[in-house]
JSON list of C-alpha atoms in Angstrom, two decimals:
[
{"chain": "A", "resi": 3, "resn": "ALA", "atom": "CA", "xyz": [-55.74, 105.70, 53.81]},
{"chain": "A", "resi": 4, "resn": "GLN", "atom": "CA", "xyz": [-55.29, 109.33, 52.69]},
{"chain": "A", "resi": 5, "resn": "SER", "atom": "CA", "xyz": [-53.14, 111.46, 54.22]},
{"chain": "A", "resi": 6, "resn": "VAL", "atom": "CA", "xyz": [-51.17, 115.04, 53.81]},
{"chain": "A", "resi": 7, "resn": "THR", "atom": "CA", "xyz": [-47.93, 116.19, 55.23]},
{"chain": "A", "resi": 8, "resn": "GLN", "atom": "CA", "xyz": [-47.02, 119.74, 55.06]},
{"chain": "A", "resi": 9, "resn": "LEU", "atom": "CA", "xyz": [-43.07, 120.33, 55.59]},
{"chain": "A", "resi": 10, "resn": "GLY", "atom": "CA", "xyz": [-42.24, 123.35, 57.49]},
{"chain": "A", "resi": 11, "resn": "SER", "atom": "CA", "xyz": [-44.87, 124.47, 60.40]},
{"chain": "A", "resi": 12, "resn": "HIS", "atom": "CA", "xyz": [-43.29, 127.99, 60.01]},
{"chain": "A", "resi": 13, "resn": "VAL", "atom": "CA", "xyz": [-41.98, 129.77, 56.70]},
{"chain": "A", "resi": 14, "resn": "SER", "atom": "CA", "xyz": [-40.66, 133.10, 56.46]},
{"chain": "A", "resi": 15, "resn": "VAL", "atom": "CA", "xyz": [-39.91, 135.36, 53.32]},
{"chain": "A", "resi": 16, "resn": "SER", "atom": "CA", "xyz": [-39.16, 138.72, 52.52]},
{"chain": "A", "resi": 17, "resn": "GLU", "atom": "CA", "xyz": [-41.49, 141.01, 50.69]},
{"chain": "A", "resi": 18, "resn": "GLY", "atom": "CA", "xyz": [-41.06, 140.49, 46.88]},
{"chain": "A", "resi": 19, "resn": "ALA", "atom": "CA", "xyz": [-39.44, 137.09, 47.24]},
{"chain": "A", "resi": 20, "resn": "LEU", "atom": "CA", "xyz": [-40.65, 133.73, 46.13]},
{"chain": "A", "resi": 21, "resn": "VAL", "atom": "CA", "xyz": [-43.09, 131.54, 48.15]},
{"chain": "A", "resi": 22, "resn": "LEU", "atom": "CA", "xyz": [-42.93, 128.04, 48.22]},
{"chain": "A", "resi": 23, "resn": "LEU", "atom": "CA", "xyz": [-45.00, 125.83, 50.84]},
{"chain": "A", "resi": 24, "resn": "ARG", "atom": "CA", "xyz": [-44.51, 122.26, 50.41]},
{"chain": "A", "resi": 25, "resn": "CYS", "atom": "CA", "xyz": [-47.35, 119.51, 50.72]},
{"chain": "A", "resi": 26, "resn": "ASN", "atom": "CA", "xyz": [-47.13, 115.64, 49.86]},
{"chain": "A", "resi": 27, "resn": "TYR", "atom": "CA", "xyz": [-50.00, 113.89, 49.93]},
{"chain": "A", "resi": 28, "resn": "SER", "atom": "CA", "xyz": [-50.69, 109.89, 50.44]},
{"chain": "A", "resi": 29, "resn": "SER", "atom": "CA", "xyz": [-53.89, 108.40, 48.42]},
{"chain": "A", "resi": 30, "resn": "SER", "atom": "CA", "xyz": [-54.96, 104.90, 47.25]},
{"chain": "A", "resi": 31, "resn": "VAL", "atom": "CA", "xyz": [-56.69, 106.53, 44.41]},
{"chain": "A", "resi": 32, "resn": "PRO", "atom": "CA", "xyz": [-56.66, 109.62, 42.11]},
{"chain": "A", "resi": 33, "resn": "PRO", "atom": "CA", "xyz": [-56.78, 112.58, 44.61]},
{"chain": "A", "resi": 34, "resn": "TYR", "atom": "CA", "xyz": [-58.35, 115.87, 44.82]},
{"chain": "A", "resi": 35, "resn": "LEU", "atom": "CA", "xyz": [-56.17, 118.31, 46.47]},
{"chain": "A", "resi": 36, "resn": "PHE", "atom": "CA", "xyz": [-56.72, 121.76, 47.83]},
{"chain": "A", "resi": 37, "resn": "TRP", "atom": "CA", "xyz": [-54.92, 124.65, 49.25]},
{"chain": "A", "resi": 38, "resn": "TYR", "atom": "CA", "xyz": [-56.75, 127.00, 51.78]},
{"chain": "A", "resi": 39, "resn": "VAL", "atom": "CA", "xyz": [-55.75, 129.96, 53.42]},
{"chain": "A", "resi": 40, "resn": "GLN", "atom": "CA", "xyz": [-56.76, 131.14, 57.04]},
{"chain": "A", "resi": 41, "resn": "TYR", "atom": "CA", "xyz": [-56.41, 134.77, 58.36]},
{"chain": "A", "resi": 42, "resn": "PRO", "atom": "CA", "xyz": [-56.34, 135.51, 62.22]},
{"chain": "A", "resi": 43, "resn": "ASN", "atom": "CA", "xyz": [-59.75, 134.38, 63.52]},
{"chain": "A", "resi": 44, "resn": "GLN", "atom": "CA", "xyz": [-61.47, 133.68, 60.35]},
{"chain": "A", "resi": 45, "resn": "GLY", "atom": "CA", "xyz": [-62.57, 130.81, 58.71]},
{"chain": "A", "resi": 46, "resn": "LEU", "atom": "CA", "xyz": [-60.68, 128.90, 55.59]},
{"chain": "A", "resi": 47, "resn": "GLN", "atom": "CA", "xyz": [-60.88, 130.42, 52.29]},
{"chain": "A", "resi": 48, "resn": "LEU", "atom": "CA", "xyz": [-60.12, 127.96, 48.91]},
{"chain": "A", "resi": 49, "resn": "LEU", "atom": "CA", "xyz": [-56.91, 129.29, 47.25]},
{"chain": "A", "resi": 50, "resn": "LEU", "atom": "CA", "xyz": [-57.15, 126.70, 44.52]},
{"chain": "A", "resi": 51, "resn": "LYS", "atom": "CA", "xyz": [-57.84, 123.01, 43.71]},
{"chain": "A", "resi": 52, "resn": "TYR", "atom": "CA", "xyz": [-56.71, 120.22, 41.69]},
{"chain": "A", "resi": 53, "resn": "THR", "atom": "CA", "xyz": [-59.16, 117.64, 40.38]},
{"chain": "A", "resi": 54, "resn": "THR", "atom": "CA", "xyz": [-58.41, 116.10, 36.96]},
{"chain": "A", "resi": 55, "resn": "GLY", "atom": "CA", "xyz": [-56.72, 117.82, 33.97]},
{"chain": "A", "resi": 56, "resn": "ALA", "atom": "CA", "xyz": [-53.98, 120.11, 33.90]},
{"chain": "A", "resi": 57, "resn": "THR", "atom": "CA", "xyz": [-51.81, 119.57, 36.34]},
{"chain": "A", "resi": 58, "resn": "LEU", "atom": "CA", "xyz": [-50.57, 123.24, 37.23]},
{"chain": "A", "resi": 59, "resn": "VAL", "atom": "CA", "xyz": [-53.39, 125.25, 38.67]},
{"chain": "A", "resi": 60, "resn": "LYS", "atom": "CA", "xyz": [-53.66, 128.83, 39.27]},
{"chain": "A", "resi": 61, "resn": "GLY", "atom": "CA", "xyz": [-55.80, 129.87, 42.15]},
{"chain": "A", "resi": 62, "resn": "ILE", "atom": "CA", "xyz": [-56.47, 133.65, 43.59]},
{"chain": "A", "resi": 63, "resn": "ASN", "atom": "CA", "xyz": [-53.96, 136.14, 44.94]},
{"chain": "A", "resi": 64, "resn": "GLY", "atom": "CA", "xyz": [-51.55, 135.00, 42.28]},
{"chain": "A", "resi": 65, "resn": "PHE", "atom": "CA", "xyz": [-50.76, 131.75, 43.96]},
{"chain": "A", "resi": 66, "resn": "GLU", "atom": "CA", "xyz": [-50.31, 128.64, 41.79]},
{"chain": "A", "resi": 67, "resn": "ALA", "atom": "CA", "xyz": [-49.62, 124.87, 42.74]},
{"chain": "A", "resi": 68, "resn": "GLU", "atom": "CA", "xyz": [-48.54, 121.86, 40.45]},
{"chain": "A", "resi": 69, "resn": "PHE", "atom": "CA", "xyz": [-49.47, 118.35, 40.91]},
{"chain": "A", "resi": 70, "resn": "LYS", "atom": "CA", "xyz": [-47.06, 116.47, 40.49]},
{"chain": "A", "resi": 71, "resn": "LYS", "atom": "CA", "xyz": [-48.09, 112.23, 40.54]},
{"chain": "A", "resi": 72, "resn": "SER", "atom": "CA", "xyz": [-44.58, 110.91, 40.48]},
{"chain": "A", "resi": 73, "resn": "GLU", "atom": "CA", "xyz": [-43.63, 112.73, 43.57]},
{"chain": "A", "resi": 74, "resn": "THR", "atom": "CA", "xyz": [-46.91, 112.85, 45.53]},
{"chain": "A", "resi": 75, "resn": "SER", "atom": "CA", "xyz": [-46.50, 116.75, 46.01]},
{"chain": "A", "resi": 76, "resn": "PHE", "atom": "CA", "xyz": [-48.79, 119.76, 45.39]},
{"chain": "A", "resi": 77, "resn": "HIS", "atom": "CA", "xyz": [-46.47, 122.62, 46.46]},
{"chain": "A", "resi": 78, "resn": "LEU", "atom": "CA", "xyz": [-47.89, 125.88, 46.47]},
{"chain": "A", "resi": 79, "resn": "THR", "atom": "CA", "xyz": [-45.98, 128.70, 45.01]},
{"chain": "A", "resi": 80, "resn": "LYS", "atom": "CA", "xyz": [-46.11, 132.44, 44.41]},
{"chain": "A", "resi": 81, "resn": "PRO", "atom": "CA", "xyz": [-43.28, 134.51, 42.49]},
{"chain": "A", "resi": 82, "resn": "SER", "atom": "CA", "xyz": [-43.38, 137.45, 44.80]},
{"chain": "A", "resi": 83, "resn": "ALA", "atom": "CA", "xyz": [-45.08, 137.79, 48.37]},
{"chain": "A", "resi": 84, "resn": "HIS", "atom": "CA", "xyz": [-46.63, 140.54, 49.49]},
{"chain": "A", "resi": 85, "resn": "MET", "atom": "CA", "xyz": [-47.38, 141.69, 53.27]},
{"chain": "A", "resi": 86, "resn": "SER", "atom": "CA", "xyz": [-51.21, 140.75, 53.13]},
{"chain": "A", "resi": 87, "resn": "ASP", "atom": "CA", "xyz": [-50.10, 136.88, 52.17]},
{"chain": "A", "resi": 88, "resn": "ALA", "atom": "CA", "xyz": [-49.27, 136.63, 55.75]},
{"chain": "A", "resi": 89, "resn": "ALA", "atom": "CA", "xyz": [-51.40, 133.85, 57.23]},
{"chain": "A", "resi": 90, "resn": "GLU", "atom": "CA", "xyz": [-51.93, 130.10, 57.75]},
{"chain": "A", "resi": 91, "resn": "TYR", "atom": "CA", "xyz": [-51.90, 127.96, 54.89]},
{"chain": "A", "resi": 92, "resn": "PHE", "atom": "CA", "xyz": [-53.51, 124.59, 54.87]},
{"chain": "A", "resi": 93, "resn": "CYS", "atom": "CA", "xyz": [-53.00, 121.62, 52.05]},
{"chain": "A", "resi": 94, "resn": "ALA", "atom": "CA", "xyz": [-55.73, 119.28, 51.95]},
{"chain": "A", "resi": 95, "resn": "VAL", "atom": "CA", "xyz": [-57.02, 116.08, 50.24]},
{"chain": "A", "resi": 96, "resn": "SER", "atom": "CA", "xyz": [-60.84, 114.94, 49.85]},
{"chain": "A", "resi": 97, "resn": "LEU", "atom": "CA", "xyz": [-61.27, 111.76, 51.26]},
{"chain": "A", "resi": 98, "resn": "LEU", "atom": "CA", "xyz": [-64.27, 110.65, 49.24]},
{"chain": "A", "resi": 99, "resn": "TYR", "atom": "CA", "xyz": [-62.97, 110.35, 45.45]},
{"chain": "A", "resi": 100, "resn": "ASN", "atom": "CA", "xyz": [-65.05, 112.35, 42.84]},
{"chain": "A", "resi": 101, "resn": "GLN", "atom": "CA", "xyz": [-67.69, 113.63, 45.60]},
{"chain": "A", "resi": 102, "resn": "GLY", "atom": "CA", "xyz": [-67.94, 116.62, 47.57]},
{"chain": "A", "resi": 103, "resn": "GLY", "atom": "CA", "xyz": [-66.37, 114.97, 50.70]},
{"chain": "A", "resi": 104, "resn": "LYS", "atom": "CA", "xyz": [-64.62, 114.92, 53.84]},
{"chain": "A", "resi": 105, "resn": "LEU", "atom": "CA", "xyz": [-61.35, 117.02, 53.83]},
{"chain": "A", "resi": 106, "resn": "ILE", "atom": "CA", "xyz": [-57.85, 115.74, 55.56]},
{"chain": "A", "resi": 107, "resn": "PHE", "atom": "CA", "xyz": [-55.82, 118.50, 56.28]},
{"chain": "A", "resi": 108, "resn": "GLY", "atom": "CA", "xyz": [-51.98, 119.09, 56.67]},
{"chain": "A", "resi": 109, "resn": "GLN", "atom": "CA", "xyz": [-50.62, 120.36, 59.97]},
{"chain": "A", "resi": 110, "resn": "GLY", "atom": "CA", "xyz": [-50.61, 124.09, 58.43]},
{"chain": "A", "resi": 111, "resn": "THR", "atom": "CA", "xyz": [-47.77, 126.18, 57.46]},
{"chain": "A", "resi": 112, "resn": "GLU", "atom": "CA", "xyz": [-47.56, 129.50, 58.86]},
{"chain": "A", "resi": 113, "resn": "LEU", "atom": "CA", "xyz": [-46.07, 132.14, 56.19]},
{"chain": "A", "resi": 114, "resn": "SER", "atom": "CA", "xyz": [-44.65, 135.40, 57.64]},
{"chain": "A", "resi": 115, "resn": "VAL", "atom": "CA", "xyz": [-43.68, 138.13, 55.20]},
{"chain": "A", "resi": 116, "resn": "LYS", "atom": "CA", "xyz": [-41.04, 140.66, 56.53]},
{"chain": "A", "resi": 117, "resn": "PRO", "atom": "CA", "xyz": [-40.78, 144.03, 55.10]},
{"chain": "B", "resi": 17, "resn": "ASP", "atom": "CA", "xyz": [-72.55, 137.85, 49.81]},
{"chain": "B", "resi": 18, "resn": "ALA", "atom": "CA", "xyz": [-71.80, 135.38, 52.81]},
{"chain": "B", "resi": 19, "resn": "MET", "atom": "CA", "xyz": [-72.68, 132.00, 51.66]},
{"chain": "B", "resi": 20, "resn": "VAL", "atom": "CA", "xyz": [-71.88, 130.20, 54.82]},
{"chain": "B", "resi": 21, "resn": "ILE", "atom": "CA", "xyz": [-72.94, 132.07, 57.99]},
{"chain": "B", "resi": 22, "resn": "GLN", "atom": "CA", "xyz": [-72.05, 131.05, 61.51]},
{"chain": "B", "resi": 23, "resn": "ASN", "atom": "CA", "xyz": [-73.45, 132.51, 64.66]},
{"chain": "B", "resi": 24, "resn": "PRO", "atom": "CA", "xyz": [-72.12, 134.03, 66.68]},
{"chain": "B", "resi": 25, "resn": "ARG", "atom": "CA", "xyz": [-68.78, 134.87, 65.88]},
{"chain": "B", "resi": 26, "resn": "TYR", "atom": "CA", "xyz": [-67.30, 134.65, 69.59]},
{"chain": "B", "resi": 27, "resn": "GLN", "atom": "CA", "xyz": [-69.19, 132.89, 72.35]},
{"chain": "B", "resi": 28, "resn": "VAL", "atom": "CA", "xyz": [-68.35, 132.78, 75.64]},
{"chain": "B", "resi": 29, "resn": "THR", "atom": "CA", "xyz": [-69.69, 129.84, 77.97]},
{"chain": "B", "resi": 30, "resn": "GLN", "atom": "CA", "xyz": [-69.50, 128.76, 81.67]},
{"chain": "B", "resi": 31, "resn": "PHE", "atom": "CA", "xyz": [-67.79, 125.52, 82.29]},
{"chain": "B", "resi": 32, "resn": "GLY", "atom": "CA", "xyz": [-70.40, 122.67, 82.27]},
{"chain": "B", "resi": 33, "resn": "LYS", "atom": "CA", "xyz": [-73.49, 125.08, 80.82]},
{"chain": "B", "resi": 34, "resn": "PRO", "atom": "CA", "xyz": [-74.70, 123.88, 77.63]},
{"chain": "B", "resi": 35, "resn": "VAL", "atom": "CA", "xyz": [-74.07, 125.91, 74.39]},
{"chain": "B", "resi": 36, "resn": "THR", "atom": "CA", "xyz": [-75.28, 125.86, 70.67]},
{"chain": "B", "resi": 37, "resn": "LEU", "atom": "CA", "xyz": [-73.54, 127.20, 67.89]},
{"chain": "B", "resi": 38, "resn": "SER", "atom": "CA", "xyz": [-75.38, 127.65, 64.78]},
{"chain": "B", "resi": 39, "resn": "CYS", "atom": "CA", "xyz": [-74.37, 127.61, 60.92]},
{"chain": "B", "resi": 40, "resn": "SER", "atom": "CA", "xyz": [-76.84, 128.36, 57.95]},
{"chain": "B", "resi": 41, "resn": "GLN", "atom": "CA", "xyz": [-75.94, 128.34, 54.13]},
{"chain": "B", "resi": 42, "resn": "THR", "atom": "CA", "xyz": [-77.39, 129.92, 51.32]},
{"chain": "B", "resi": 43, "resn": "LEU", "atom": "CA", "xyz": [-75.71, 127.34, 48.83]},
{"chain": "B", "resi": 44, "resn": "ASN", "atom": "CA", "xyz": [-77.95, 124.55, 48.74]},
{"chain": "B", "resi": 45, "resn": "HIS", "atom": "CA", "xyz": [-75.37, 122.04, 49.55]},
{"chain": "B", "resi": 46, "resn": "ASN", "atom": "CA", "xyz": [-76.46, 118.72, 50.48]},
{"chain": "B", "resi": 47, "resn": "VAL", "atom": "CA", "xyz": [-73.37, 118.14, 53.06]},
{"chain": "B", "resi": 48, "resn": "MET", "atom": "CA", "xyz": [-72.56, 120.03, 55.98]},
{"chain": "B", "resi": 49, "resn": "TYR", "atom": "CA", "xyz": [-69.53, 119.71, 58.34]},
{"chain": "B", "resi": 50, "resn": "TRP", "atom": "CA", "xyz": [-68.46, 120.83, 61.69]},
{"chain": "B", "resi": 51, "resn": "TYR", "atom": "CA", "xyz": [-64.71, 121.06, 62.55]},
{"chain": "B", "resi": 52, "resn": "GLN", "atom": "CA", "xyz": [-62.92, 121.79, 65.99]},
{"chain": "B", "resi": 53, "resn": "GLN", "atom": "CA", "xyz": [-59.54, 123.91, 65.45]},
{"chain": "B", "resi": 54, "resn": "LYS", "atom": "CA", "xyz": [-57.57, 124.36, 68.44]},
{"chain": "B", "resi": 55, "resn": "SER", "atom": "CA", "xyz": [-54.96, 126.97, 68.37]},
{"chain": "B", "resi": 56, "resn": "SER", "atom": "CA", "xyz": [-52.02, 126.42, 65.56]},
{"chain": "B", "resi": 57, "resn": "GLN", "atom": "CA", "xyz": [-53.68, 123.13, 64.76]},
{"chain": "B", "resi": 58, "resn": "ALA", "atom": "CA", "xyz": [-55.39, 121.83, 61.73]},
{"chain": "B", "resi": 59, "resn": "PRO", "atom": "CA", "xyz": [-59.03, 121.52, 61.51]},
{"chain": "B", "resi": 60, "resn": "LYS", "atom": "CA", "xyz": [-60.37, 118.09, 62.89]},
{"chain": "B", "resi": 61, "resn": "LEU", "atom": "CA", "xyz": [-63.89, 117.04, 61.56]},
{"chain": "B", "resi": 62, "resn": "LEU", "atom": "CA", "xyz": [-66.41, 116.14, 64.35]},
{"chain": "B", "resi": 63, "resn": "PHE", "atom": "CA", "xyz": [-69.36, 114.96, 62.50]},
{"chain": "B", "resi": 64, "resn": "HIS", "atom": "CA", "xyz": [-71.16, 115.79, 58.91]},
{"chain": "B", "resi": 65, "resn": "TYR", "atom": "CA", "xyz": [-74.32, 115.54, 57.64]},
{"chain": "B", "resi": 66, "resn": "TYR", "atom": "CA", "xyz": [-75.02, 114.03, 54.26]},
{"chain": "B", "resi": 67, "resn": "ASP", "atom": "CA", "xyz": [-78.75, 115.44, 53.72]},
{"chain": "B", "resi": 68, "resn": "LYS", "atom": "CA", "xyz": [-80.27, 114.35, 56.72]},
{"chain": "B", "resi": 69, "resn": "ASP", "atom": "CA", "xyz": [-78.01, 111.22, 57.56]},
{"chain": "B", "resi": 70, "resn": "PHE", "atom": "CA", "xyz": [-75.52, 111.91, 60.43]},
{"chain": "B", "resi": 71, "resn": "ASN", "atom": "CA", "xyz": [-72.07, 110.63, 60.61]},
{"chain": "B", "resi": 72, "resn": "ASN", "atom": "CA", "xyz": [-70.00, 110.82, 63.54]},
{"chain": "B", "resi": 73, "resn": "GLU", "atom": "CA", "xyz": [-66.32, 110.66, 63.56]},
{"chain": "B", "resi": 74, "resn": "ALA", "atom": "CA", "xyz": [-65.17, 107.80, 65.67]},
{"chain": "B", "resi": 75, "resn": "ASP", "atom": "CA", "xyz": [-63.15, 109.69, 68.11]},
{"chain": "B", "resi": 76, "resn": "THR", "atom": "CA", "xyz": [-65.83, 112.41, 68.75]},
{"chain": "B", "resi": 77, "resn": "PRO", "atom": "CA", "xyz": [-66.76, 113.00, 72.28]},
{"chain": "B", "resi": 78, "resn": "ASP", "atom": "CA", "xyz": [-70.25, 112.18, 73.30]},
{"chain": "B", "resi": 79, "resn": "ASN", "atom": "CA", "xyz": [-70.48, 115.77, 74.57]},
{"chain": "B", "resi": 80, "resn": "PHE", "atom": "CA", "xyz": [-70.61, 116.84, 71.18]},
{"chain": "B", "resi": 81, "resn": "GLN", "atom": "CA", "xyz": [-74.12, 116.63, 69.61]},
{"chain": "B", "resi": 82, "resn": "SER", "atom": "CA", "xyz": [-75.47, 118.21, 66.02]},
{"chain": "B", "resi": 83, "resn": "ARG", "atom": "CA", "xyz": [-78.83, 118.79, 64.71]},
{"chain": "B", "resi": 84, "resn": "ARG", "atom": "CA", "xyz": [-79.66, 119.71, 61.04]},
{"chain": "B", "resi": 85, "resn": "PRO", "atom": "CA", "xyz": [-83.49, 120.35, 61.00]},
{"chain": "B", "resi": 86, "resn": "ASN", "atom": "CA", "xyz": [-83.38, 121.35, 57.08]},
{"chain": "B", "resi": 87, "resn": "THR", "atom": "CA", "xyz": [-80.87, 121.70, 54.29]},
{"chain": "B", "resi": 88, "resn": "SER", "atom": "CA", "xyz": [-80.17, 125.59, 55.14]},
{"chain": "B", "resi": 89, "resn": "PHE", "atom": "CA", "xyz": [-79.38, 124.99, 58.87]},
{"chain": "B", "resi": 90, "resn": "CYS", "atom": "CA", "xyz": [-77.10, 123.04, 60.92]},
{"chain": "B", "resi": 91, "resn": "PHE", "atom": "CA", "xyz": [-76.36, 123.31, 64.75]},
{"chain": "B", "resi": 92, "resn": "LEU", "atom": "CA", "xyz": [-73.50, 122.08, 66.95]},
{"chain": "B", "resi": 93, "resn": "ASP", "atom": "CA", "xyz": [-74.88, 121.16, 70.75]},
{"chain": "B", "resi": 94, "resn": "ILE", "atom": "CA", "xyz": [-72.13, 120.99, 73.36]},
{"chain": "B", "resi": 95, "resn": "ARG", "atom": "CA", "xyz": [-73.82, 119.32, 76.31]},
{"chain": "B", "resi": 96, "resn": "SER", "atom": "CA", "xyz": [-71.23, 120.39, 79.12]},
{"chain": "B", "resi": 97, "resn": "PRO", "atom": "CA", "xyz": [-68.15, 122.12, 77.72]},
{"chain": "B", "resi": 98, "resn": "GLY", "atom": "CA", "xyz": [-65.16, 121.65, 79.54]},
{"chain": "B", "resi": 99, "resn": "LEU", "atom": "CA", "xyz": [-62.05, 123.80, 79.55]},
{"chain": "B", "resi": 100, "resn": "GLY", "atom": "CA", "xyz": [-60.41, 121.42, 76.74]},
{"chain": "B", "resi": 101, "resn": "ASP", "atom": "CA", "xyz": [-63.31, 122.39, 74.37]},
{"chain": "B", "resi": 102, "resn": "ALA", "atom": "CA", "xyz": [-62.46, 126.04, 73.94]},
{"chain": "B", "resi": 103, "resn": "ALA", "atom": "CA", "xyz": [-61.72, 126.42, 70.19]},
{"chain": "B", "resi": 104, "resn": "MET", "atom": "CA", "xyz": [-62.53, 127.59, 66.97]},
{"chain": "B", "resi": 105, "resn": "TYR", "atom": "CA", "xyz": [-65.52, 125.77, 65.36]},
{"chain": "B", "resi": 106, "resn": "LEU", "atom": "CA", "xyz": [-65.78, 125.68, 61.72]},
{"chain": "B", "resi": 107, "resn": "CYS", "atom": "CA", "xyz": [-68.66, 124.92, 59.37]},
{"chain": "B", "resi": 108, "resn": "ALA", "atom": "CA", "xyz": [-68.19, 123.88, 56.06]},
{"chain": "B", "resi": 109, "resn": "THR", "atom": "CA", "xyz": [-70.79, 122.93, 53.33]},
{"chain": "B", "resi": 110, "resn": "SER", "atom": "CA", "xyz": [-70.19, 120.68, 49.66]},
{"chain": "B", "resi": 111, "resn": "ARG", "atom": "CA", "xyz": [-72.33, 119.30, 47.16]},
{"chain": "B", "resi": 112, "resn": "VAL", "atom": "CA", "xyz": [-71.84, 115.70, 46.82]},
{"chain": "B", "resi": 113, "resn": "GLY", "atom": "CA", "xyz": [-71.84, 114.33, 43.04]},
{"chain": "B", "resi": 114, "resn": "GLU", "atom": "CA", "xyz": [-69.82, 117.56, 41.55]},
{"chain": "B", "resi": 115, "resn": "GLY", "atom": "CA", "xyz": [-66.91, 115.70, 41.75]},
{"chain": "B", "resi": 116, "resn": "GLN", "atom": "CA", "xyz": [-65.04, 118.57, 42.87]},
{"chain": "B", "resi": 117, "resn": "GLY", "atom": "CA", "xyz": [-64.89, 117.70, 46.68]},
{"chain": "B", "resi": 118, "resn": "GLU", "atom": "CA", "xyz": [-64.59, 121.69, 47.38]},
{"chain": "B", "resi": 119, "resn": "ALA", "atom": "CA", "xyz": [-65.83, 122.63, 50.86]},
{"chain": "B", "resi": 120, "resn": "PHE", "atom": "CA", "xyz": [-66.97, 126.41, 51.81]},
{"chain": "B", "resi": 121, "resn": "PHE", "atom": "CA", "xyz": [-66.31, 127.47, 55.33]},
{"chain": "B", "resi": 122, "resn": "GLY", "atom": "CA", "xyz": [-67.70, 129.96, 57.52]},
{"chain": "B", "resi": 123, "resn": "GLN", "atom": "CA", "xyz": [-66.04, 132.36, 59.58]},
{"chain": "B", "resi": 124, "resn": "GLY", "atom": "CA", "xyz": [-66.02, 130.25, 62.27]},
{"chain": "B", "resi": 125, "resn": "THR", "atom": "CA", "xyz": [-67.07, 130.53, 66.22]},
{"chain": "B", "resi": 126, "resn": "ARG", "atom": "CA", "xyz": [-64.56, 131.11, 68.85]},
{"chain": "B", "resi": 127, "resn": "LEU", "atom": "CA", "xyz": [-65.70, 129.36, 71.95]},
{"chain": "B", "resi": 128, "resn": "THR", "atom": "CA", "xyz": [-64.11, 130.42, 75.41]},
{"chain": "B", "resi": 129, "resn": "VAL", "atom": "CA", "xyz": [-65.26, 128.35, 78.41]},
{"chain": "B", "resi": 130, "resn": "VAL", "atom": "CA", "xyz": [-64.80, 130.00, 81.80]}
]
């Protein structure tokens, strides 16, 4: 069975500081992994995705994530936090391999950015 | 351009009064999903349509039903809403076979039960 664990339900950083949101997955097959962002009272917006190929994935808004199979991790980073990055972030794994399939979400991490 | 559109954005309904939420898409995706998201929680899949085939999650209450009259539209029907059904309801779509598993989400409908 596939699952996702996000370490830390709440992360607080100062503006300009490094953002690191942790995600570990469990999958019996090569996973498709995603990071979504959700602003208050909004839907989910795709930040980036890993399917195959390059393990360092760049996304929108300066975010990137690295797929590390040996560590079963897909942590999200951004070198310099901006106030507009404050939101809820969800890591997810696609349940159906090689198909547009159901997503299994982690519990979410709320990112706060202090001025 | 909006690709997955949910209406309304906010819905207030009375306890026990049937309510329908709607979702439309311009992406021509063959899979449509309904998720329920309660405050400070991850989205929880209720069911999905793979083309015309309906797939219910095992723990989705019978109170929740869905219809997909055509590729573009999908509806969520709550037959007798209870206070516990107050949540954000998210519609999403994806295209099976492209091998990417990427889902596109609508803006959500926030349901309040009074």
